[in-house]
Short mmCIF file of C-alpha atoms in Angstrom, two decimals:
data_model
loop_
_atom_site.label_atom_id
_atom_site.label_comp_id
_atom_site.label_asym_id
_atom_site.label_seq_id
_atom_site.Cartn_x
_atom_site.Cartn_y
_atom_site.Cartn_z
CA MET A 1 27.70 37.11 65.55
CA GLU A 2 26.62 36.42 62.07
CA GLU A 3 28.88 34.63 59.61
CA THR A 4 28.98 33.75 55.95
CA ALA A 5 25.92 31.48 55.97
CA ALA A 6 23.90 34.20 57.71
CA PHE A 7 24.88 36.75 55.09
CA GLU A 8 23.95 34.32 52.24
CA ALA A 9 20.53 33.74 53.83
CA LEU A 10 19.91 37.52 53.98
CA PHE A 11 21.32 38.14 50.41
CA PRO A 12 21.03 35.03 48.29
CA CYS A 13 23.31 35.05 45.29
CA GLY A 14 21.60 36.30 42.09
CA ARG A 15 18.62 37.93 43.86
CA THR A 16 18.00 41.61 44.45
CA VAL A 17 16.98 42.16 48.05
CA ARG A 18 15.81 45.48 49.69
CA ASP A 19 17.51 45.37 53.10
CA SER A 20 14.77 46.54 55.63
CA PHE A 21 17.10 46.43 58.62
CA ASP A 22 17.07 49.93 60.38
CA GLY A 23 20.67 49.96 61.35
CA LEU A 24 24.31 49.25 60.21
CA ARG A 25 25.83 45.99 59.00
CA ILE A 26 29.59 45.71 59.21
CA ALA A 27 31.32 42.67 57.65
CA LEU A 28 34.95 41.69 57.41
CA CYS A 29 36.02 39.58 54.46
CA THR A 30 38.66 37.07 55.81
CA GLU A 31 38.83 34.74 52.74
CA GLY A 32 37.83 34.72 49.10
CA ALA A 33 36.07 37.43 47.19
CA MET A 34 32.59 38.64 46.24
CA ARG A 35 31.01 40.86 43.62
CA ILE A 36 28.09 42.84 45.07
CA GLU A 37 25.78 45.45 43.74
CA VAL A 38 24.52 48.07 46.10
CA ASP A 39 21.73 50.20 44.68
CA GLY A 40 22.67 49.08 41.23
CA ILE A 41 26.38 49.97 41.44
CA GLY A 42 28.92 47.09 41.38
CA HIS A 43 31.61 46.69 44.01
CA GLU A 44 34.30 44.14 44.54
CA LEU A 45 34.80 42.86 48.11
CA GLU A 46 38.16 41.03 48.62
CA ARG A 47 40.11 39.50 51.44
CA GLY A 48 41.19 42.11 53.87
CA GLN A 49 38.45 44.50 53.04
CA LEU A 50 35.49 45.91 55.03
CA LEU A 51 31.85 46.08 53.89
CA CYS A 52 29.43 48.57 55.47
CA LEU A 53 25.69 48.47 54.59
CA THR A 54 23.44 51.36 55.73
CA PRO A 55 19.65 51.05 55.84
CA SER A 56 17.22 50.58 52.90
CA ARG A 57 19.90 49.59 50.32
CA ARG A 58 19.11 47.27 47.36
CA ILE A 59 21.60 44.48 47.63
CA ARG A 60 22.40 41.95 44.90
CA VAL A 61 25.24 39.46 45.30
CA GLU A 62 26.35 38.83 41.75
CA SER A 63 28.96 36.11 42.49
CA HIS A 64 31.48 34.96 45.05
CA THR A 65 34.29 32.44 45.35
CA ALA A 66 33.77 29.08 47.02
CA GLU A 67 36.15 29.97 49.81
CA LEU A 68 34.27 33.21 50.76
CA ARG A 69 34.45 33.89 54.48
CA LEU A 70 32.70 36.76 56.14
CA ARG A 71 32.45 37.95 59.73
CA MET A 72 29.41 40.24 60.12
CA LEU A 73 27.73 42.20 62.86
CA SER A 74 24.29 43.93 62.55
CA PHE A 75 23.08 46.52 65.13
CA SER A 76 20.20 48.86 65.08
CA PHE A 77 20.12 52.66 65.22
CA ASP A 78 18.39 52.24 68.56
CA PHE A 79 21.71 51.00 69.83
CA LEU A 80 23.45 54.03 68.30
CA ALA A 81 20.90 56.35 69.72
CA GLY A 82 21.88 55.25 73.21
CA GLN A 83 25.54 56.05 72.72
CA PRO A 84 27.34 59.38 73.07
CA PHE A 85 29.00 58.75 69.67
CA LEU A 86 26.74 58.86 66.62
CA LEU A 87 27.49 58.38 62.92
CA ARG A 88 27.96 61.86 61.35
CA ALA A 89 25.97 62.51 58.20
CA SER A 90 29.16 62.79 56.19
CA VAL A 91 30.27 59.35 57.43
CA SER A 92 26.87 57.81 56.45
CA GLU A 93 27.14 59.37 53.01
CA ALA A 94 30.69 58.08 52.54
CA MET A 95 29.50 54.52 53.50
CA GLU A 96 26.74 54.72 50.99
CA GLN A 97 29.09 55.88 48.22
CA SER A 98 31.87 53.34 49.10
CA PRO A 99 30.51 50.37 50.97
CA CYS A 100 33.60 48.34 50.34
CA ILE A 101 36.92 49.80 51.46
CA ALA A 102 40.40 48.35 52.26
CA PRO A 103 41.65 49.42 55.77
CA ASP A 104 45.35 49.57 56.35
CA ARG A 105 47.08 46.67 58.22
CA GLN A 106 46.76 48.31 61.66
CA ALA A 107 43.12 49.18 61.21
CA TRP A 108 42.35 45.59 60.00
CA ARG A 109 44.12 44.04 62.96
CA SER A 110 42.18 46.36 65.30
CA LEU A 111 38.84 45.49 63.68
CA SER A 112 39.59 41.73 63.68
CA GLU A 113 40.62 41.87 67.35
CA LEU A 114 37.35 43.59 68.24
CA PHE A 115 35.40 40.93 66.44
CA ASP A 116 37.32 38.27 68.33
CA PHE A 117 36.69 39.91 71.72
CA LEU A 118 33.01 40.43 70.99
CA ARG A 119 32.67 36.70 70.13
CA MET A 120 34.29 35.76 73.39
CA GLN A 121 32.14 38.15 75.43
CA LEU A 122 28.99 37.05 73.73
CA ALA A 123 29.75 33.45 74.75
CA ARG A 124 29.98 34.37 78.52
CA ASP A 125 26.50 33.50 79.47
CA GLY A 126 27.00 33.82 83.21
CA PHE A 127 28.95 37.00 83.25
CA PRO A 128 26.82 39.73 85.06
CA SER A 129 28.30 42.60 83.04
CA ARG A 130 28.15 41.04 79.58
CA ARG A 131 25.72 43.51 78.22
CA GLU A 132 27.76 46.55 79.28
CA VAL A 133 30.97 45.03 78.03
CA VAL A 134 29.36 44.15 74.55
CA GLU A 135 27.83 47.67 74.22
CA ALA A 136 31.19 49.17 75.02
CA LEU A 137 32.99 47.03 72.38
CA LEU A 138 30.30 47.87 69.83
CA PHE A 139 30.75 51.50 70.51
CA VAL A 140 34.51 51.18 69.86
CA LEU A 141 33.78 49.20 66.67
CA VAL A 142 31.56 51.97 65.34
CA ALA A 143 34.09 54.62 66.23
CA GLU A 144 36.89 52.69 64.46
CA THR A 145 34.80 52.16 61.33
CA SER A 146 33.57 55.68 61.26
CA HIS A 147 37.20 56.90 61.51
CA LEU A 148 38.03 55.00 58.37
CA TYR A 149 35.29 56.81 56.40
CA ALA A 150 35.62 60.24 58.05
CA ASP A 151 38.24 61.62 55.66
CA ARG A 152 37.14 59.96 52.41
CA PRO A 153 36.28 62.50 49.71
CA LEU A 154 32.57 62.45 48.68
CA ARG A 155 31.92 62.29 44.97
CA ARG A 156 29.17 64.31 43.53
CA ARG A 157 26.56 62.27 41.60
CA GLY A 158 25.69 63.07 38.02
CA ALA A 159 21.97 62.21 37.47
CA ARG A 160 19.60 65.22 38.08
CA CYS A 161 17.50 63.34 40.53
CA GLU A 162 20.56 62.34 42.56
CA GLN A 163 21.85 65.89 42.52
CA ILE A 164 18.55 67.04 43.87
CA ALA A 165 18.73 64.25 46.54
CA ASP A 166 22.24 65.47 47.53
CA GLY A 167 20.98 69.00 48.03
CA PHE A 168 17.75 67.82 49.75
CA PHE A 169 19.78 65.78 52.37
CA ALA A 170 22.34 68.48 52.95
CA LEU A 171 19.44 70.93 53.73
CA LEU A 172 17.64 68.27 55.78
CA HIS A 173 20.58 67.65 58.11
CA ARG A 174 20.66 71.36 58.92
CA ASN A 175 16.93 72.07 59.12
CA PHE A 176 14.99 68.96 60.08
CA ARG A 177 14.38 70.11 63.67
CA GLN A 178 12.30 73.13 62.56
CA GLN A 179 11.42 72.71 58.89
CA HIS A 180 8.94 69.85 58.28
CA SER A 181 7.31 70.66 54.96
CA PRO A 182 8.60 69.50 51.57
CA LYS A 183 7.55 72.92 50.23
CA PHE A 184 10.46 74.61 52.29
CA TYR A 185 13.09 72.21 50.78
CA ALA A 186 11.71 72.56 47.32
CA ALA A 187 11.84 76.41 47.62
CA GLU A 188 15.45 76.28 48.86
CA LEU A 189 16.44 74.06 45.80
CA CYS A 190 14.49 76.34 43.54
CA ILE A 191 12.22 73.55 42.20
CA THR A 192 8.53 72.80 42.62
CA GLU A 193 7.35 70.70 45.53
CA LYS A 194 5.93 68.08 43.03
CA TYR A 195 9.30 67.89 41.25
CA LEU A 196 11.11 67.41 44.64
CA ILE A 197 8.83 64.65 45.61
CA ARG A 198 9.29 62.79 42.25
CA ALA A 199 13.11 63.29 42.33
CA ILE A 200 13.54 62.07 45.85
CA SER A 201 11.12 59.19 45.37
CA ARG A 202 13.09 58.15 42.27
CA ALA A 203 16.54 58.48 43.89
CA THR A 204 15.72 56.87 47.27
CA GLU A 205 12.29 55.06 46.82
CA HIS A 206 10.95 57.16 49.63
CA THR A 207 9.23 60.54 49.67
CA PRO A 208 10.59 63.70 51.32
CA GLY A 209 7.97 63.36 53.94
CA TYR A 210 9.35 60.00 54.91
CA TRP A 211 12.88 61.26 55.31
CA ILE A 212 11.75 64.30 57.36
CA ALA A 213 9.81 62.00 59.85
CA ASN A 214 12.70 59.54 59.86
CA PHE A 215 15.24 62.29 60.86
CA ARG A 216 12.89 63.60 63.51
CA LEU A 217 12.31 60.16 64.94
CA ARG A 218 16.03 59.34 65.10
CA GLU A 219 16.78 62.59 66.84
CA ALA A 220 13.94 61.92 69.35
CA ASN A 221 15.39 58.52 70.10
CA VAL A 222 18.84 60.03 70.73
CA LEU A 223 17.49 62.86 73.02
CA LEU A 224 15.27 60.43 74.90
CA ARG A 225 18.01 57.75 75.53
CA SER A 226 21.18 60.01 75.96
CA THR A 227 19.94 63.37 77.59
CA ASP A 228 17.86 64.44 80.55
CA LEU A 229 15.68 66.78 78.48
CA SER A 230 12.00 66.44 79.36
CA VAL A 231 9.47 65.31 76.71
CA THR A 232 8.08 68.91 76.64
CA GLU A 233 11.65 70.18 75.87
CA ILE A 234 12.27 67.51 73.27
CA ALA A 235 8.89 68.26 71.63
CA GLU A 236 9.78 71.93 71.40
CA LEU A 237 13.28 71.16 70.10
CA LEU A 238 11.91 69.12 67.27
CA GLY A 239 9.33 71.65 66.25
CA PHE A 240 6.19 69.91 67.63
CA GLY A 241 3.35 72.28 68.74
CA SER A 242 2.76 70.42 71.95
CA PRO A 243 4.09 67.40 73.83
CA SER A 244 0.89 65.47 73.01
CA LEU A 245 1.56 66.03 69.25
CA PHE A 246 5.06 64.76 69.76
CA ALA A 247 3.75 61.71 71.78
CA ARG A 248 1.23 60.82 69.06
CA PHE A 249 3.95 61.08 66.35
CA PHE A 250 6.33 59.01 68.34
CA ARG A 251 3.72 56.24 69.12
CA ARG A 252 2.59 56.17 65.50
CA MET A 253 6.09 55.70 64.26
CA THR A 254 7.26 53.27 66.86
CA GLY A 255 4.34 51.77 68.68
CA SER A 256 5.65 53.03 72.03
CA ALA A 257 5.30 56.08 74.17
CA PRO A 258 8.36 58.35 74.52
CA LEU A 259 8.64 57.81 78.28
CA SER A 260 8.58 53.99 77.85
CA VAL A 261 11.53 54.35 75.53
CA ARG A 262 13.37 56.52 78.03
CA ARG A 263 12.74 54.04 80.91
CA THR A 264 13.95 51.08 78.69
CA GLY A 265 17.14 53.03 77.79
CA ARG A 266 17.78 53.86 81.35
CA LYS A 267 17.45 50.22 82.45
CA GLY A 268 20.19 49.32 80.08
CA GLU A 269 22.67 51.84 81.42
#
């Protein structure tokens, strides 16, 4: 359980930090207030509000009050991949557009109680089922948080590069399993491949190829950890020409073999 000091260590006031953590950070503001920039856009976080940070964001804490108190949890997408519930693309996009939101009183109480119960369970060193209980509580926390974002309207961004990024990610969510070339996405958006690469790199600081590989890797983790599909079936589903090509891709991206990830996931069940 990370608190205010840990947040300040991650994101020192007045410095822009690229958050390299590959997962989700959820923070509750219980006292005080903070002004924070996320990807250059300013947001106000106040008492009784929720902060959600998705991966690869540029974070800059502009200022905060002396009495600022945060309660924060960080957990990786490897954890999410092992759960039957996953963040939907629309929820992730809503979190990116509105990292700070104000839950109603009932939702805030529910989130606060989950944080309290998680703290209590994490302190039970001798409890044999501690891991299972903590994972179940984290699952509920993700579900509660996602529900708060599920119905938030998405605003369309104005800059041309960001409009192209919106279109690219909408296509990617539908096609990443079988379409792995930036050329396909450029053609669908009626632009050149070179322009697509430049626009996505400017909007996200990563190339289209990075995002295509990232989506395939996350899906592979989900399928390995939460289904009984064979490596051959997963390779075919994700558009790899053979299981060996999939295994080489997976090892290059993670440093581990697909079957070792599956065995690790099964041990945690």
